[in-house]
Amino acid sequence: MGLFSGFSLSNSFIGNGFYLFQALRMAPKITTELLRQLRQTMKTSQSITEPIQAYIVPSGDAHQSEYIAPCDCRREYISGFNGSAGTAIVTEQSAAMWTDGRYFLQAAQQMDSNWTLMKMGLKETPTQEDWLISMLPEGARVGVDPFIIQTDQWKSMALALKNAGHLLVPIQENLIDAIWSNRPERPCQLLITLELSYTGLFNLRGSDVEYNPVFFAYAMVGTDTIRRTQCYLSPYTPVCLAKAVKNAREVEGMRRAHVKDAVALCEFFNWLEKEIQKDTVTEIMASDKAEDLRSQQEDFVSLSFATISSSGPDAAIIHYKPVPETNRKLSVGEIFLLDSGAQYKDGTTDVTRTVHFGTPTDYEKECFTYVLKGHIAVSAAVFPNGIKEPGYYEDGAFGIRIENLVLVVPAATKYNFRDRGSLTFEPITLVPIQTKMINVDLLTQKEGLIELLPALGLCTSKIQPDYQPMGSQLTSEMSSLLGAEGETHRVSPTGGTFCIQGWHTDRKDRTGVL
C-alpha cells in the first residue's frame, strides 16, 4: 500500500529523581478576581436561561486547532497556564486544570493557589466527569461553549452527567470573552497564493495563527453536486485522509526542507560550541541565533512553533519557552536542549537535539543513551498496516529529548499476513546526534552496528551538496556533534539520523567504519 504520511516520533516519559526542589521561577498569575467575575457571569449572563453551577474551558478554538490565536487563549487567560493541552473547569467553589505529563511542572508554576492541578494519566487523578459529579449540587447545570468542545468529549460528558442527574448545556456566548477586558482582535491577515510547483488543497497560505501558515476559514469539498440539500457537513470527510497521505511532490518538498534545516542547525551548533566558552550566551540568544540562521535558507517563511531553548533544569520543563524573567546563561557544565522548527514554502520541520559542550557525567550519558535506544527502537519498528519522541526529565536537574520527523512507508517483509502489508518509518530529519552523550556499552549489537543503512554516510551525502556553496566545510560545522577526530567506534542505524562515535575527517566518502 503506497501510503506516505509524515509525523513526529513521540513517546516521552517522565523521570523522578531525588533532587532538591528548585525554587519556582515562573510567577503564577493571580486569578482571584477573574474567577469571581466568571462565577458572577455564570449566574447573570444574558446568554443563559438560568444559572449554571460549573463552566468548562477547553484549550482549542472553533477549528479544534492545537495552535491558536491570542484571542482564543481563553484557558490561559482564566488560569495563567499557557501549555498547548489542558482543560479548565470552574465550579461555584473550586477550579481545576487537567493536563498531561508534559506540563505538570509548568502548570504547577504558572497557576496560583485557586487552582487544583489534575495530573492526567495518574491512577489517583479523577476524570473530569467524576470530579464534576463529586463537586456538583443535585440537578446541576454545566455550561460550555459548543463551538470549542470536541464532539466526542461533549457526548461522553453529557452522558455521564445525565446518568448522575445533571445536565450539560451549550452556552452561545463564551463566558470568558464576556469578562476578558482588552481581548486581542481576531487576526485577518493577507492570503498568499502559492505557485503550482507546490501542492495543497487550495495552495493558499495565511498567517492568522503564529508559526502556522493558516487562515481562519471553513471549507466544503464536494464532487459535482450536493447529495442531499439538507446535509451541510458529512460526519466524516475523506479530505483529512487525503491530506495525511503525502503525494510525491509533498514528500520531495519535505525532504528539501529538512536538508535546509540541517544546514542551518549544523551552523548553529558550530557557532554555539565556540560562543558558549565565553559564558555570555543565554537561552534567548541561542533561540534568536537559530532563527537567524534558518531565515537565511531559501523559501524560509517563519518558525513552526516557539523555540524551546532550555539549559540545565529548564530542560526538564518539556515545553519551556525562555522569557526575560527565566532567561538562563548556557554553561559548559550543563545539558542544553533545543526543540525547534521552521516553515518553508516546501515543507515544515520540527527537530530536537540535546547536547553538552563540556564533559557529561556518566549518569547524564546513561539517561541520554536510554532515550536514544528508545528512539532507535521506534524508528526501526515494522508494524501491520491499519493499526510516541523519547524523552527523560528530572525536575530541577535536566531534560533529554531526541526528535525526528519521519515518513510512514511500505516495509518489505518476509511474510505478508492476510495481504495486509506492513509499514515502517523513514526518518527525514538530517541533523546529527551528539555522540559524546552516548554510552556505547549500553547499546546492543543491533543498535550499535550498521545493519539497516550507512547512517552517517547517508546523512552527510544529502547535506553536503547544499552546504559547500555557503563557504564552510561540513566537518567543521559538525565537529561539536561528532566527537573527537580520528576515532573509530560503533555507529547506530536508522535512516541517516544517528552518527558515528568518533569521526574520520580524512574519509572522502564520509561513511562510518568499525
Short mmCIF file of C-alpha atoms in Angstrom, two decimals, residues 194-508:
data_model
loop_
_atom_site.label_atom_id
_atom_site.label_comp_id
_atom_site.label_asym_id
_atom_site.label_seq_id
_atom_site.Cartn_x
_atom_site.Cartn_y
_atom_site.Cartn_z
CA LEU A 194 1.47 29.59 -3.88
CA GLU A 195 2.67 28.62 -7.34
CA LEU A 196 1.56 25.35 -8.91
CA SER A 197 5.00 23.90 -8.16
CA TYR A 198 3.68 23.42 -4.62
CA THR A 199 0.79 21.15 -3.79
CA GLY A 200 -2.14 21.57 -1.46
CA LEU A 201 -5.91 21.58 -1.17
CA PHE A 202 -6.16 25.24 -2.26
CA ASN A 203 -2.49 26.33 -2.46
CA LEU A 204 -3.37 29.18 -0.13
CA ARG A 205 -1.36 30.20 2.91
CA GLY A 206 -2.01 32.67 5.68
CA SER A 207 -0.59 33.91 8.97
CA ASP A 208 -3.62 34.26 11.23
CA VAL A 209 -2.05 31.88 13.77
CA GLU A 210 1.57 32.42 14.78
CA TYR A 211 4.02 29.79 13.47
CA ASN A 212 1.30 28.23 11.29
CA PRO A 213 0.70 29.03 7.58
CA VAL A 214 -3.09 29.02 8.01
CA PHE A 215 -6.02 31.43 7.91
CA PHE A 216 -9.46 31.36 9.52
CA ALA A 217 -11.92 29.65 7.20
CA TYR A 218 -14.22 26.69 6.71
CA ALA A 219 -14.26 24.67 3.50
CA MET A 220 -16.77 22.34 1.89
CA VAL A 221 -15.21 19.99 -0.64
CA GLY A 222 -17.75 18.21 -2.82
CA THR A 223 -17.76 16.30 -6.10
CA ASP A 224 -20.22 17.81 -8.59
CA THR A 225 -23.40 18.24 -6.60
CA ILE A 226 -24.61 18.16 -3.02
CA ARG A 227 -26.07 14.73 -2.41
CA ARG A 228 -28.79 15.94 -0.08
CA THR A 229 -29.70 19.57 0.14
CA GLN A 230 -30.29 19.32 3.88
CA CYS A 231 -26.80 17.92 4.51
CA TYR A 232 -24.29 20.70 5.07
CA LEU A 233 -21.46 18.70 6.62
CA SER A 234 -20.90 14.96 6.44
CA PRO A 235 -19.98 13.22 9.72
CA TYR A 236 -16.63 12.12 8.26
CA THR A 237 -14.65 13.69 5.46
CA PRO A 238 -12.17 11.98 3.11
CA VAL A 239 -10.25 15.24 2.84
CA CYS A 240 -8.43 14.60 6.13
CA LEU A 241 -7.09 11.26 4.89
CA ALA A 242 -6.10 12.76 1.55
CA LYS A 243 -4.15 15.49 3.34
CA ALA A 244 -2.48 12.95 5.65
CA VAL A 245 -1.26 10.79 2.76
CA LYS A 246 1.58 12.71 1.14
CA ASN A 247 1.96 12.65 -2.63
CA ALA A 248 5.33 12.55 -4.37
CA ARG A 249 5.63 16.32 -4.67
CA GLU A 250 4.84 16.84 -0.99
CA VAL A 251 7.43 14.24 0.03
CA GLU A 252 10.02 15.90 -2.19
CA GLY A 253 9.29 19.24 -0.55
CA MET A 254 9.57 17.73 2.93
CA ARG A 255 12.99 16.32 2.10
CA ARG A 256 14.23 19.64 0.71
CA ALA A 257 13.03 21.45 3.82
CA HIS A 258 14.91 19.07 6.10
CA VAL A 259 18.14 19.44 4.14
CA LYS A 260 17.95 23.22 4.58
CA ASP A 261 17.07 22.85 8.23
CA ALA A 262 20.00 20.53 8.87
CA VAL A 263 22.37 23.01 7.26
CA ALA A 264 21.09 25.80 9.50
CA LEU A 265 21.31 23.72 12.68
CA CYS A 266 24.80 22.41 11.92
CA GLU A 267 25.86 26.04 11.58
CA PHE A 268 24.07 26.86 14.81
CA PHE A 269 25.72 24.16 16.90
CA ASN A 270 29.12 25.07 15.47
CA TRP A 271 28.51 28.70 16.49
CA LEU A 272 27.26 27.66 19.91
CA GLU A 273 30.24 25.40 20.61
CA LYS A 274 32.52 28.41 20.21
CA GLU A 275 30.36 31.10 21.83
CA ILE A 276 29.43 29.11 24.93
CA GLN A 277 33.06 29.22 26.02
CA LYS A 278 32.67 33.00 26.55
CA ASP A 279 29.99 32.44 29.23
CA THR A 280 27.72 35.08 27.66
CA VAL A 281 25.18 33.05 25.67
CA THR A 282 21.67 32.95 27.13
CA GLU A 283 18.69 30.79 26.22
CA ILE A 284 17.09 33.67 24.34
CA MET A 285 20.31 34.48 22.47
CA ALA A 286 20.58 30.85 21.36
CA SER A 287 16.94 30.83 20.25
CA ASP A 288 17.41 34.04 18.26
CA LYS A 289 20.58 32.75 16.60
CA ALA A 290 18.89 29.54 15.47
CA GLU A 291 16.06 31.58 13.95
CA ASP A 292 18.52 33.91 12.22
CA LEU A 293 20.39 31.03 10.58
CA ARG A 294 17.16 29.39 9.45
CA SER A 295 15.91 32.67 7.98
CA GLN A 296 18.89 32.67 5.62
CA GLN A 297 17.68 29.46 3.96
CA GLU A 298 15.80 29.58 0.69
CA ASP A 299 11.98 29.83 0.94
CA PHE A 300 12.02 30.36 4.72
CA VAL A 301 8.66 31.70 5.89
CA SER A 302 8.66 31.59 9.70
CA LEU A 303 9.32 29.37 12.68
CA SER A 304 6.91 26.45 13.02
CA PHE A 305 6.49 26.94 16.80
CA ALA A 306 8.06 28.91 19.62
CA THR A 307 11.62 27.65 20.03
CA ILE A 308 12.27 25.61 23.17
CA SER A 309 15.77 26.75 24.14
CA SER A 310 16.41 25.27 27.57
CA SER A 311 19.52 24.86 29.68
CA GLY A 312 20.07 22.68 32.74
CA PRO A 313 16.95 22.40 34.92
CA ASP A 314 14.85 24.38 32.43
CA ALA A 315 15.17 21.43 30.02
CA ALA A 316 13.05 19.38 32.43
CA ILE A 317 10.09 21.65 31.61
CA ILE A 318 9.05 19.92 28.43
CA HIS A 319 7.57 22.87 26.55
CA TYR A 320 9.64 25.56 28.23
CA LYS A 321 9.94 28.90 26.43
CA PRO A 322 12.57 31.34 27.71
CA VAL A 323 11.36 34.78 28.74
CA PRO A 324 13.44 37.60 30.26
CA GLU A 325 12.40 36.58 33.78
CA THR A 326 13.63 32.99 33.35
CA ASN A 327 16.45 33.51 30.83
CA ARG A 328 19.46 31.44 31.99
CA LYS A 329 23.02 31.54 30.73
CA LEU A 330 24.18 28.43 28.93
CA SER A 331 27.04 26.62 30.62
CA VAL A 332 29.63 24.08 29.52
CA GLY A 333 28.73 22.19 32.67
CA GLU A 334 25.06 21.65 31.80
CA ILE A 335 22.91 19.94 29.21
CA PHE A 336 21.33 22.17 26.56
CA LEU A 337 18.11 21.11 24.80
CA LEU A 338 16.93 22.79 21.60
CA ASP A 339 13.49 21.88 20.22
CA SER A 340 12.82 24.00 17.15
CA GLY A 341 11.44 24.04 13.63
CA ALA A 342 10.62 26.18 10.64
CA GLN A 343 8.00 26.73 7.99
CA TYR A 344 9.45 26.71 4.49
CA LYS A 345 7.36 27.05 1.36
CA ASP A 346 8.06 23.42 0.54
CA GLY A 347 7.80 21.84 4.00
CA THR A 348 7.69 22.10 7.77
CA THR A 349 10.39 20.93 10.17
CA ASP A 350 10.47 20.04 13.86
CA VAL A 351 13.63 18.65 15.43
CA THR A 352 15.01 18.24 18.94
CA ARG A 353 18.63 17.72 19.87
CA THR A 354 20.19 17.50 23.34
CA VAL A 355 23.88 18.40 23.64
CA HIS A 356 26.61 19.01 26.20
CA PHE A 357 29.64 21.20 25.45
CA GLY A 358 31.66 20.15 28.47
CA THR A 359 32.11 16.69 29.97
CA PRO A 360 28.77 14.97 30.63
CA THR A 361 28.50 12.86 33.75
CA ASP A 362 28.16 9.11 33.49
CA TYR A 363 24.58 9.47 34.71
CA GLU A 364 23.72 12.04 32.03
CA LYS A 365 25.22 9.78 29.38
CA GLU A 366 23.25 6.83 30.73
CA CYS A 367 19.98 8.77 30.57
CA PHE A 368 20.77 10.07 27.09
CA THR A 369 21.66 6.61 25.82
CA TYR A 370 18.43 5.07 27.07
CA VAL A 371 16.50 7.84 25.33
CA LEU A 372 18.48 7.12 22.17
CA LYS A 373 17.73 3.40 22.48
CA GLY A 374 14.03 4.19 22.64
CA HIS A 375 14.36 6.40 19.58
CA ILE A 376 16.16 3.67 17.65
CA ALA A 377 13.54 1.09 18.63
CA VAL A 378 10.67 3.26 17.44
CA SER A 379 12.49 4.33 14.26
CA ALA A 380 13.25 0.74 13.30
CA ALA A 381 9.75 -0.57 14.03
CA VAL A 382 7.85 -2.53 11.41
CA PHE A 383 4.13 -2.80 12.07
CA PRO A 384 0.99 -4.10 10.31
CA ASN A 385 -0.88 -1.75 8.05
CA GLY A 386 -4.03 -0.44 9.68
CA ILE A 387 -3.20 -0.30 13.26
CA LYS A 388 5.18 8.29 20.96
CA GLU A 389 9.89 11.06 20.66
CA PRO A 390 11.61 9.52 23.59
CA GLY A 391 12.47 11.79 26.49
CA TYR A 392 13.69 11.86 30.09
CA TYR A 393 13.03 14.71 32.52
CA GLU A 394 14.18 15.24 36.12
CA ASP A 395 12.71 18.17 38.00
CA GLY A 396 15.42 20.64 38.95
CA ALA A 397 18.17 18.72 37.14
CA PHE A 398 17.95 18.35 33.36
CA GLY A 399 15.86 17.12 30.46
CA ILE A 400 16.73 15.00 27.44
CA ARG A 401 14.76 14.62 24.23
CA ILE A 402 15.51 13.35 20.72
CA GLU A 403 13.01 14.13 17.98
CA ASN A 404 12.94 13.36 14.26
CA LEU A 405 10.26 13.71 11.63
CA VAL A 406 9.53 10.57 9.66
CA LEU A 407 7.59 9.26 6.71
CA VAL A 408 5.42 6.18 7.08
CA VAL A 409 6.36 3.97 4.13
CA PRO A 410 5.68 0.39 3.00
CA ALA A 411 8.05 -2.18 4.53
CA ALA A 412 9.49 -5.20 2.73
CA THR A 413 8.83 -8.18 5.00
CA LYS A 414 9.38 -11.91 4.66
CA TYR A 415 5.70 -12.66 5.20
CA ASN A 416 2.55 -10.76 4.31
CA PHE A 417 -0.16 -11.80 6.77
CA ARG A 418 -3.58 -11.71 5.08
CA ASP A 419 -2.11 -9.48 2.38
CA ARG A 420 -2.36 -6.52 4.72
CA GLY A 421 1.16 -5.32 4.06
CA SER A 422 3.45 -3.74 6.64
CA LEU A 423 4.68 -0.24 7.28
CA THR A 424 7.82 1.25 8.73
CA PHE A 425 9.38 4.66 9.37
CA GLU A 426 11.77 6.52 7.12
CA PRO A 427 13.43 9.39 9.02
CA ILE A 428 13.83 12.60 7.03
CA THR A 429 15.49 14.70 9.73
CA LEU A 430 19.19 15.06 8.91
CA VAL A 431 20.52 16.85 11.98
CA PRO A 432 23.27 14.76 13.65
CA ILE A 433 23.07 13.49 17.20
CA GLN A 434 25.93 14.38 19.56
CA THR A 435 27.88 11.22 20.20
CA LYS A 436 29.80 12.32 23.30
CA MET A 437 26.49 11.87 25.14
CA ILE A 438 26.27 8.17 24.20
CA ASN A 439 27.44 5.36 26.45
CA VAL A 440 28.15 2.80 23.73
CA ASP A 441 28.36 -0.01 26.29
CA LEU A 442 24.59 0.29 26.77
CA LEU A 443 23.84 -0.26 23.09
CA THR A 444 23.01 -3.70 21.79
CA GLN A 445 24.77 -5.05 18.72
CA LYS A 446 21.76 -4.21 16.57
CA GLU A 447 21.59 -0.68 17.95
CA GLY A 448 25.33 -0.10 17.72
CA LEU A 449 26.33 -1.58 14.36
CA ILE A 450 25.46 -0.55 10.83
CA GLU A 451 22.75 -3.06 9.94
CA LEU A 452 19.97 -1.02 8.37
CA LEU A 453 21.63 1.86 6.48
CA PRO A 454 25.04 3.54 6.34
CA ALA A 455 23.86 6.00 8.92
CA LEU A 456 26.24 8.92 8.81
CA GLY A 457 27.16 8.44 5.16
CA LEU A 458 23.54 8.86 4.09
CA CYS A 459 23.13 11.87 6.34
CA THR A 460 26.12 13.82 5.06
CA SER A 461 25.69 12.89 1.41
CA LYS A 462 22.33 14.65 1.47
CA ILE A 463 23.56 17.75 3.28
CA GLN A 464 26.99 18.22 1.71
CA PRO A 465 25.96 19.36 -1.82
CA ASP A 466 23.81 22.14 -0.39
CA TYR A 467 26.26 23.02 2.31
CA GLN A 468 29.53 23.65 0.45
CA PRO A 469 28.36 26.73 -1.52
CA MET A 470 27.87 28.52 1.81
CA GLY A 471 31.65 28.70 2.20
CA SER A 472 32.19 26.28 5.09
CA GLN A 473 33.16 22.65 5.35
CA LEU A 474 30.54 20.31 6.75
CA THR A 475 33.06 18.64 9.02
CA SER A 476 33.94 21.88 10.80
CA GLU A 477 30.29 22.72 11.37
CA MET A 478 29.52 19.23 12.65
CA SER A 479 32.57 18.94 14.90
CA SER A 480 30.61 19.82 18.00
CA LEU A 481 28.26 16.92 17.35
CA LEU A 482 30.54 14.18 16.08
CA GLY A 483 33.13 13.89 18.83
CA ALA A 484 36.91 13.59 18.54
CA GLU A 485 38.53 13.35 15.11
CA GLY A 486 40.32 10.21 14.05
CA GLU A 487 38.47 7.82 16.33
CA THR A 488 36.55 4.80 15.07
CA HIS A 489 33.74 3.32 17.08
CA ARG A 490 30.40 1.68 16.66
CA VAL A 491 27.63 3.56 14.97
CA SER A 492 23.88 3.41 15.24
CA PRO A 493 21.38 2.87 12.41
CA THR A 494 18.04 4.07 11.06
CA GLY A 495 17.93 6.34 8.11
CA GLY A 496 20.92 8.64 8.39
CA THR A 497 19.95 10.24 11.66
CA PHE A 498 22.41 8.65 14.07
CA CYS A 499 26.08 9.43 13.96
CA ILE A 500 29.45 7.80 14.48
CA GLN A 501 31.01 7.76 17.92
CA GLY A 502 34.12 9.46 16.57
CA TRP A 503 34.72 10.69 13.03
CA HIS A 504 37.27 10.10 10.28
CA THR A 505 37.79 13.53 8.70
CA ASP A 506 40.09 12.10 6.03
CA ARG A 507 37.50 9.74 4.56
CA LYS A 508 36.15 11.18 1.33
#
